[in-house]
Amino acid sequence: MKVAISSDHGGNNLRKEIMSLLDELAIDYTDFGPKTDDSVDYPDYAKPVADGVAKGDFDHGILICGTGIGMSIAANKVRGIRCALVHDVFSAEATRQHNDTNILAMGERVVGPGLARMVAKTWLETEFEGGRHERRVNKICSLDLARGE
Ligand code: RB5
């Protein structure tokens, strides 16, 4: 499994925490920054992760900002991305099983590091269930095509 990860300045600490989790789980990842604590614009850091996942260079992406909201909105603008903003373990499991989400967003100012690690681990280790959910995910994908860009 290959994972792409980035944050803005509001998510730097939690991004480092999640990268240490990925190290512990021996999951290969690419860190798209930022490299400093300077204030940055979260869409600039959502884009390389979302593009990389959409192109198939990565299996999954993880995006972190202060709330996770800006990152999730930005990522979901990229064709082929299904990004879920998740701060609980039940939703982390359900969104992989039912929505086949390919990016996880979290907010450093919302969730503590311990729970965030559990959310990320659950999300990374849960498989898509397919079946009736595949039909629904295909309908989500058809909304991308309906945009006609
Ligand atoms: C940055 O202050 C903050 O707006 C950002 O991290 C995020 O929460 C946006 O959704």
CSV table of C-alpha atoms and ligand atoms in Angstrom, one decimal:
chain,number,residue,atom,x,y,z
A,1,MET,CA,0.0,0.0,0.0
A,2,LYS,CA,1.2,3.5,-0.9
A,3,VAL,CA,-0.1,6.5,1.0
A,4,ALA,CA,0.2,10.2,0.2
A,5,ILE,CA,0.0,12.7,3.1
A,6,SER,CA,0.0,16.4,3.6
A,7,SER,CA,-1.3,19.1,5.9
A,8,ASP,CA,-1.4,22.9,6.2
A,9,HIS,CA,0.2,24.7,9.2
A,10,GLY,CA,-2.9,23.9,11.3
A,11,GLY,CA,-2.2,20.1,10.8
A,12,ASN,CA,1.6,19.9,11.0
A,13,ASN,CA,1.7,18.2,14.5
A,14,LEU,CA,-1.0,15.7,13.7
A,15,ARG,CA,0.6,14.9,10.3
A,16,LYS,CA,3.8,14.0,12.1
A,17,GLU,CA,1.9,11.8,14.5
A,18,ILE,CA,0.2,10.0,11.6
A,19,MET,CA,3.5,9.6,9.8
A,20,SER,CA,4.9,7.9,12.9
A,21,LEU,CA,1.9,5.6,12.8
A,22,LEU,CA,2.6,4.8,9.2
A,23,ASP,CA,6.2,4.0,10.1
A,24,GLU,CA,5.0,1.7,12.9
A,25,LEU,CA,2.6,-0.1,10.5
A,26,ALA,CA,5.4,-0.3,7.9
A,27,ILE,CA,3.2,1.5,5.3
A,28,ASP,CA,5.1,3.2,2.5
A,29,TYR,CA,4.2,6.9,2.2
A,30,THR,CA,5.2,10.1,0.6
A,31,ASP,CA,5.0,13.3,2.6
A,32,PHE,CA,3.9,16.4,0.6
A,33,GLY,CA,4.6,18.8,3.5
A,34,PRO,CA,4.6,21.5,4.3
A,35,LYS,CA,8.3,21.6,5.5
A,36,THR,CA,7.9,24.6,7.9
A,37,ASP,CA,5.3,25.9,10.3
A,38,ASP,CA,4.7,29.0,8.2
A,39,SER,CA,1.1,29.8,7.3
A,40,VAL,CA,0.1,28.2,4.0
A,41,ASP,CA,-3.1,27.7,2.0
A,42,TYR,CA,-4.6,24.2,2.4
A,43,PRO,CA,-5.8,23.8,-1.2
A,44,ASP,CA,-2.1,24.0,-2.4
A,45,TYR,CA,-1.4,21.0,-0.2
A,46,ALA,CA,-4.6,19.1,-0.9
A,47,LYS,CA,-3.9,19.1,-4.6
A,48,PRO,CA,-0.7,17.0,-4.9
A,49,VAL,CA,-2.2,14.3,-2.6
A,50,ALA,CA,-5.6,14.3,-4.4
A,51,ASP,CA,-4.0,14.3,-7.9
A,52,GLY,CA,-1.6,11.5,-6.9
A,53,VAL,CA,-4.4,9.3,-5.6
A,54,ALA,CA,-6.7,10.1,-8.6
A,55,LYS,CA,-3.9,9.2,-11.0
A,56,GLY,CA,-3.3,5.9,-9.2
A,57,ASP,CA,0.2,6.8,-8.0
A,58,PHE,CA,-1.1,6.2,-4.4
A,59,ASP,CA,-3.7,3.8,-3.0
A,60,HIS,CA,-4.8,6.2,-0.3
A,61,GLY,CA,-4.3,9.8,0.9
A,62,ILE,CA,-4.5,11.5,4.3
A,63,LEU,CA,-5.1,15.2,4.6
A,64,ILE,CA,-4.9,17.2,7.8
A,65,CYS,CA,-5.7,20.9,8.5
A,66,GLY,CA,-7.1,22.7,11.6
A,67,THR,CA,-10.6,21.3,11.1
A,68,GLY,CA,-10.2,18.9,8.2
A,69,ILE,CA,-13.0,20.7,6.5
A,70,GLY,CA,-11.0,22.8,4.0
A,71,MET,CA,-8.9,19.9,3.0
A,72,SER,CA,-11.9,17.6,2.5
A,73,ILE,CA,-13.7,20.2,0.4
A,74,ALA,CA,-10.6,20.8,-1.8
A,75,ALA,CA,-9.8,17.1,-2.3
A,76,ASN,CA,-13.4,16.3,-3.3
A,77,LYS,CA,-13.1,18.8,-6.2
A,78,VAL,CA,-10.6,16.5,-7.9
A,79,ARG,CA,-12.2,14.0,-10.2
A,80,GLY,CA,-12.1,10.5,-8.8
A,81,ILE,CA,-11.6,11.5,-5.2
A,82,ARG,CA,-13.9,10.4,-2.5
A,83,CYS,CA,-12.6,12.1,0.7
A,84,ALA,CA,-14.3,11.7,4.0
A,85,LEU,CA,-13.8,13.9,7.0
A,86,VAL,CA,-13.7,11.5,10.0
A,87,HIS,CA,-13.1,11.9,13.7
A,88,ASP,CA,-14.5,8.6,15.0
A,89,VAL,CA,-13.6,5.0,14.6
A,90,PHE,CA,-17.1,3.8,13.6
A,91,SER,CA,-17.2,6.3,10.6
A,92,ALA,CA,-13.6,5.4,9.7
A,93,GLU,CA,-14.7,1.8,9.2
A,94,ALA,CA,-18.0,2.5,7.6
A,95,THR,CA,-16.7,5.0,5.0
A,96,ARG,CA,-14.2,2.4,3.8
A,97,GLN,CA,-16.8,-0.4,3.8
A,98,HIS,CA,-19.6,1.6,2.2
A,99,ASN,CA,-18.1,4.6,0.3
A,100,ASP,CA,-14.7,3.2,-0.7
A,101,THR,CA,-13.2,6.5,0.3
A,102,ASN,CA,-9.7,7.0,-1.1
A,103,ILE,CA,-8.7,10.0,1.1
A,104,LEU,CA,-9.1,10.5,4.8
A,105,ALA,CA,-9.3,14.1,6.2
A,106,MET,CA,-8.9,15.0,9.9
A,107,GLY,CA,-8.7,18.2,11.9
A,108,GLU,CA,-5.8,18.7,14.3
A,109,ARG,CA,-7.9,21.2,16.3
A,110,VAL,CA,-10.8,18.8,16.6
A,111,VAL,CA,-9.3,15.4,17.5
A,112,GLY,CA,-6.6,14.3,19.9
A,113,PRO,CA,-3.6,12.3,18.6
A,114,GLY,CA,-4.6,9.0,20.2
A,115,LEU,CA,-8.0,8.9,18.6
A,116,ALA,CA,-6.7,10.3,15.3
A,117,ARG,CA,-4.2,7.3,15.2
A,118,MET,CA,-7.1,4.9,15.8
A,119,VAL,CA,-9.2,6.5,13.1
A,120,ALA,CA,-6.3,6.4,10.6
A,121,LYS,CA,-5.4,2.8,11.4
A,122,THR,CA,-9.0,1.6,11.2
A,123,TRP,CA,-9.5,3.5,7.9
A,124,LEU,CA,-6.3,2.1,6.4
A,125,GLU,CA,-7.0,-1.5,7.4
A,126,THR,CA,-10.7,-1.7,6.4
A,127,GLU,CA,-11.6,-3.0,3.0
A,128,PHE,CA,-14.5,-1.9,0.7
A,129,GLU,CA,-17.4,-4.3,0.9
A,130,GLY,CA,-18.5,-3.9,-2.7
A,131,GLY,CA,-21.9,-5.5,-3.5
A,132,ARG,CA,-24.8,-3.0,-3.2
A,133,HIS,CA,-22.3,-0.3,-2.2
A,134,GLU,CA,-20.5,-0.7,-5.5
A,135,ARG,CA,-23.6,0.5,-7.3
A,136,ARG,CA,-23.8,3.5,-5.1
A,137,VAL,CA,-20.1,4.4,-5.4
A,138,ASN,CA,-20.5,4.1,-9.2
A,139,LYS,CA,-23.3,6.6,-9.0
A,140,ILE,CA,-21.0,9.0,-7.1
A,141,CYS,CA,-18.4,8.5,-9.9
A,142,SER,CA,-21.1,9.3,-12.5
A,143,LEU,CA,-21.5,12.7,-10.9
A,144,ASP,CA,-17.9,13.4,-11.9
A,145,LEU,CA,-18.8,12.7,-15.5
A,146,ALA,CA,-22.0,14.8,-15.3
A,147,ARG,CA,-19.8,17.8,-14.5
A,148,GLY,CA,-18.5,17.4,-18.1
A,149,GLU,CA,-15.1,19.1,-17.6
B,1,RB5,C1,-6.2,27.6,9.0
B,1,RB5,O1,-6.2,28.6,10.0
B,1,RB5,C2,-7.5,26.8,8.9
B,1,RB5,O2,-8.5,27.6,8.3
B,1,RB5,C3,-7.3,25.5,8.2
B,1,RB5,O3,-6.4,24.8,8.8
B,1,RB5,C4,-8.6,24.7,8.1
B,1,RB5,O4,-9.2,24.5,9.4
B,1,RB5,C5,-9.5,25.0,7.1
B,1,RB5,O5,-10.5,24.4,6.8
